[in-house]
């Protein structure tokens, strides 16, 4: 097979579409299959159902190489390498729900001419068990490390590509697909590849929980966590990234993957002590803003609180495991009236933010509020006229900056009571 061999993508979600777009950009014919007919129809019409910078342009540019279908039968004759990109959400137990992956394996049956290339995040051991139960089909683990908001860029410029395989030549064929990207390619066994993905996310979450605890202690001891991060990050062994203190990590991956790894360890008889603490620190961190409000406002009963930012991070409309949802619920149970504003995500959040007033603009949320909590560091929040209009509109000049995003000196000079995180 040459390096431009056709590929199949199963699951046209966020990971699947980014994978399809990028492989088509690299010159491959790509056969995309999803079970939802409306999704396939809109993709065929050129409409992309998700927001990810650069994605729709890339799909459009390569439209003649992209083929959309609801029928697995259309994939099998056209491509031998089939990327599994269906989602593996957490189940009630915290273990990953593999029902969608299992359905894909069932549909593929015993096609010995095909290999399933697993991009979905799955528990360590999944590849081995699929191989045991499916006759003949090849199996390669090829986890994704894409960040929302820069997924297309991350795919085309990876820090590394991980390709795990135990037998056969499919691993080499997957390696060949990535060779044009000029990135280090880690060839390893399937179980190690599966673990690399979970361990990477768990480590990043640990790094954030660690710096959040340093921030909390710094508040007590009079150090400034931003300075501490800067000083720590220049040590090449530590590195500057993922050392930003704040209200904790959220999103569709970290909470699910950290919990999944902890559960997986527990199921195998090992108590992963560190991850238990990493998760607990994160839960407490999300609520710390409440204590800061109470310190200045006393009881929160009847207080008007403005939340700026609902998305779990800037530049996405994703609100899965977003801190704002936890904060809104907690504030309401303390008796506060909550207003929330997000530049893109409040439409999605309306259902989950019951009882919260969804504001059309930051200024609407701020008008008459007793305090502002900055939850997501959207650039536009820095541009607000904090010294002028915002201060005039607020009932009290109290700001809890959950991301250390605003200029502290400027806020203090403007007469605010300003509470950051660890500064
Ligand atoms: C993450 C991983 O980075 C990616 O490799 C994986 O494939 C999926 O999960 P993503 O969920 O898009 O990507 O978010 P990311 O940008 O990594 O941020 C995760 C969370 O950590 C956000 O809530 C963010 O606000 C928080 N964070 C990040 C911090 O609180 N401090 C930091 O220094 C960095």
Coordinates of N, CA, C and O in Angstrom, one line a residue, residues 262-322:
X262 N -8.4 6.4 37.1 CA -8.5 6.1 38.5 C -9.4 4.8 38.7 O -9.0 3.9 39.4
X263 N -10.5 4.8 38.0 CA -11.4 3.6 38.0 C -10.7 2.3 37.5 O -10.8 1.3 38.1
X264 N -10.0 2.5 36.4 CA -9.3 1.4 35.8 C -8.3 0.8 36.8 O -8.1 -0.4 36.9
X265 N -7.5 1.7 37.4 CA -6.6 1.2 38.4 C -7.3 0.5 39.5 O -6.9 -0.6 39.9
X266 N -8.4 1.1 40.0 CA -9.2 0.5 41.1 C -9.7 -0.9 40.7 O -9.6 -1.9 41.5
X267 N -10.2 -1.0 39.5 CA -10.8 -2.3 39.0 C -9.7 -3.3 39.0 O -9.9 -4.5 39.1
X268 N -8.4 -2.9 38.8 CA -7.3 -3.9 38.7 C -6.8 -4.1 40.1 O -5.8 -4.9 40.2
X269 N -7.3 -3.5 41.1 CA -6.9 -3.8 42.5 C -5.9 -2.8 43.0 O -5.3 -2.9 44.1
X270 N -5.6 -1.7 42.2 CA -4.6 -0.7 42.6 C -5.3 0.6 43.0 O -6.1 1.2 42.2
X271 N -5.1 1.1 44.2 CA -5.7 2.4 44.6 C -4.7 3.5 44.1 O -3.7 3.7 44.7
X272 N -5.2 4.3 43.2 CA -4.3 5.4 42.6 C -4.5 6.6 43.5 O -5.4 7.5 43.3
X273 N -3.8 6.7 44.6 CA -4.0 7.7 45.6 C -3.9 9.1 45.1 O -4.7 10.0 45.4
X274 N -2.8 9.3 44.2 CA -2.6 10.7 43.7 C -3.8 11.2 42.9 O -4.2 12.4 43.1
X275 N -4.3 10.4 42.0 CA -5.4 10.9 41.2 C -6.7 11.2 42.0 O -7.5 12.1 41.7
X276 N -6.9 10.4 43.1 CA -8.0 10.7 44.0 C -7.9 12.1 44.5 O -8.9 12.9 44.5
X277 N -6.7 12.5 44.9 CA -6.5 13.9 45.4 C -6.6 14.9 44.3 O -7.1 16.0 44.5
X278 N -6.1 14.6 43.1 CA -6.1 15.5 42.0 C -7.6 15.9 41.7 O -7.9 17.1 41.4
X279 N -8.4 14.9 41.7 CA -9.9 15.1 41.4 C -10.5 15.9 42.5 O -11.2 16.9 42.3
X280 N -10.2 15.6 43.8 CA -10.8 16.3 44.9 C -10.4 17.8 44.9 O -11.2 18.7 45.2
X281 N -9.1 18.0 44.7 CA -8.6 19.4 44.7 C -9.3 20.2 43.6 O -9.8 21.3 43.8
X282 N -9.6 19.5 42.5 CA -10.3 20.2 41.4 C -11.7 20.6 41.8 O -12.2 21.6 41.4
X283 N -12.4 19.6 42.4 CA -13.8 19.9 42.8 C -13.8 21.1 43.8 O -14.7 22.0 43.7
X284 N -12.9 21.1 44.8 CA -12.9 22.2 45.8 C -12.5 23.5 45.1 O -13.1 24.5 45.5
X285 N -11.6 23.4 44.2 CA -11.1 24.7 43.5 C -12.3 25.4 42.8 O -12.3 26.6 42.9
X286 N -13.2 24.6 42.2 CA -14.3 25.2 41.5 C -15.2 26.0 42.5 O -15.8 27.0 42.1
X287 N -15.2 25.6 43.7 CA -16.1 26.3 44.7 C -15.4 27.4 45.5 O -16.0 28.1 46.2
X288 N -14.1 27.6 45.3 CA -13.4 28.6 46.1 C -13.9 30.0 45.9 O -13.8 30.8 46.8
X289 N -14.4 30.3 44.7 CA -14.8 31.6 44.4 C -16.0 32.0 45.4 O -16.1 33.2 45.8
X290 N -16.8 31.0 45.8 CA -17.9 31.3 46.7 C -17.4 31.9 48.0 O -17.9 32.8 48.5
X291 N -16.4 31.2 48.6 CA -15.8 31.7 49.9 C -15.3 33.1 49.8 O -15.5 33.9 50.7
X292 N -14.7 33.4 48.6 CA -14.2 34.8 48.4 C -15.3 35.8 48.4 O -15.2 36.9 48.9
X293 N -16.4 35.4 47.7 CA -17.6 36.3 47.7 C -18.1 36.5 49.1 O -18.4 37.6 49.5
X294 N -18.2 35.4 49.9 CA -18.8 35.5 51.2 C -17.9 36.3 52.1 O -18.4 37.0 53.0
X295 N -16.6 36.3 51.9 CA -15.7 37.1 52.7 C -16.1 38.5 52.7 O -16.0 39.3 53.7
X296 N -16.5 39.0 51.5 CA -16.8 40.4 51.3 C -18.2 40.8 51.4 O -18.6 41.9 51.8
X297 N -19.1 39.8 51.1 CA -20.6 40.1 51.0 C -21.3 39.6 52.2 O -22.5 39.9 52.4
X298 N -20.6 38.7 53.0 CA -21.4 38.0 54.1 C -22.3 37.0 53.5 O -21.9 36.4 52.5
X299 N -23.6 37.0 53.9 CA -24.5 36.0 53.3 C -24.7 36.4 51.8 O -24.7 37.6 51.4
X300 N -25.0 35.3 51.0 CA -25.2 35.6 49.6 C -26.7 35.6 49.3 O -27.1 35.9 48.1
X301 N -27.6 35.5 50.3 CA -29.0 35.5 50.1 C -29.4 36.8 49.4 O -29.1 37.9 50.0
X302 N -30.1 36.7 48.3 CA -30.6 37.9 47.6 C -29.5 38.7 46.9 O -29.8 39.7 46.2
X303 N -28.2 38.3 46.9 CA -27.2 39.1 46.3 C -27.2 38.8 44.8 O -27.5 37.6 44.3
X304 N -26.9 39.8 44.0 CA -26.9 39.6 42.5 C -25.4 39.3 42.1 O -24.5 40.2 42.3
X305 N -25.2 38.2 41.5 CA -23.8 37.8 41.1 C -23.7 37.6 39.6 O -24.5 36.8 39.0
X306 N -22.8 38.2 39.0 CA -22.6 38.1 37.5 C -21.4 37.1 37.3 O -20.3 37.3 37.8
X307 N -21.7 36.1 36.5 CA -20.7 35.2 36.0 C -20.3 35.6 34.6 O -21.1 35.6 33.7
X308 N -19.0 35.9 34.4 CA -18.5 36.2 33.1 C -17.8 34.9 32.5 O -16.8 34.5 33.0
X309 N -18.4 34.3 31.5 CA -17.8 33.1 30.9 C -18.5 31.9 31.4 O -18.7 31.7 32.6
X310 N -19.0 31.1 30.4 CA -19.6 29.8 30.8 C -18.9 28.6 30.1 O -18.8 27.6 30.7
X311 N -18.3 28.8 29.0 CA -17.5 27.7 28.3 C -16.4 27.3 29.2 O -15.9 28.0 30.0
X312 N -16.0 26.0 29.1 CA -15.0 25.4 30.0 C -13.6 26.1 29.8 O -12.8 26.0 30.6
X313 N -13.4 26.7 28.6 CA -12.2 27.5 28.3 C -12.6 28.4 27.2 O -13.6 28.2 26.5
X314 N -11.7 29.4 26.9 CA -12.1 30.4 25.9 C -12.0 29.7 24.5 O -11.4 28.7 24.3
X315 N -12.6 30.4 23.5 CA -12.6 30.0 22.1 C -13.3 28.6 21.8 O -12.9 27.9 20.9
X316 N -14.2 28.3 22.6 CA -15.0 27.1 22.4 C -16.4 27.4 22.9 O -16.6 28.2 23.7
X317 N -17.4 26.6 22.3 CA -18.7 26.8 22.8 C -19.1 25.6 23.7 O -20.2 25.3 24.0
X318 N -18.0 24.8 24.0 CA -18.2 23.6 24.8 C -18.4 23.9 26.3 O -17.6 24.6 26.9
X319 N -19.5 23.4 26.9 CA -19.7 23.6 28.3 C -19.7 22.4 29.1 O -20.1 22.4 30.3
X320 N -19.2 21.3 28.5 CA -19.1 20.0 29.3 C -18.2 20.2 30.5 O -17.1 20.7 30.4
X321 N -18.6 19.9 31.7 CA -17.9 20.0 32.9 C -17.3 21.4 33.1 O -16.2 21.5 33.6
X322 N -18.1 22.4 32.7 CA -17.6 23.7 32.9 C -17.8 24.2 34.3 O -18.8 23.9 34.9

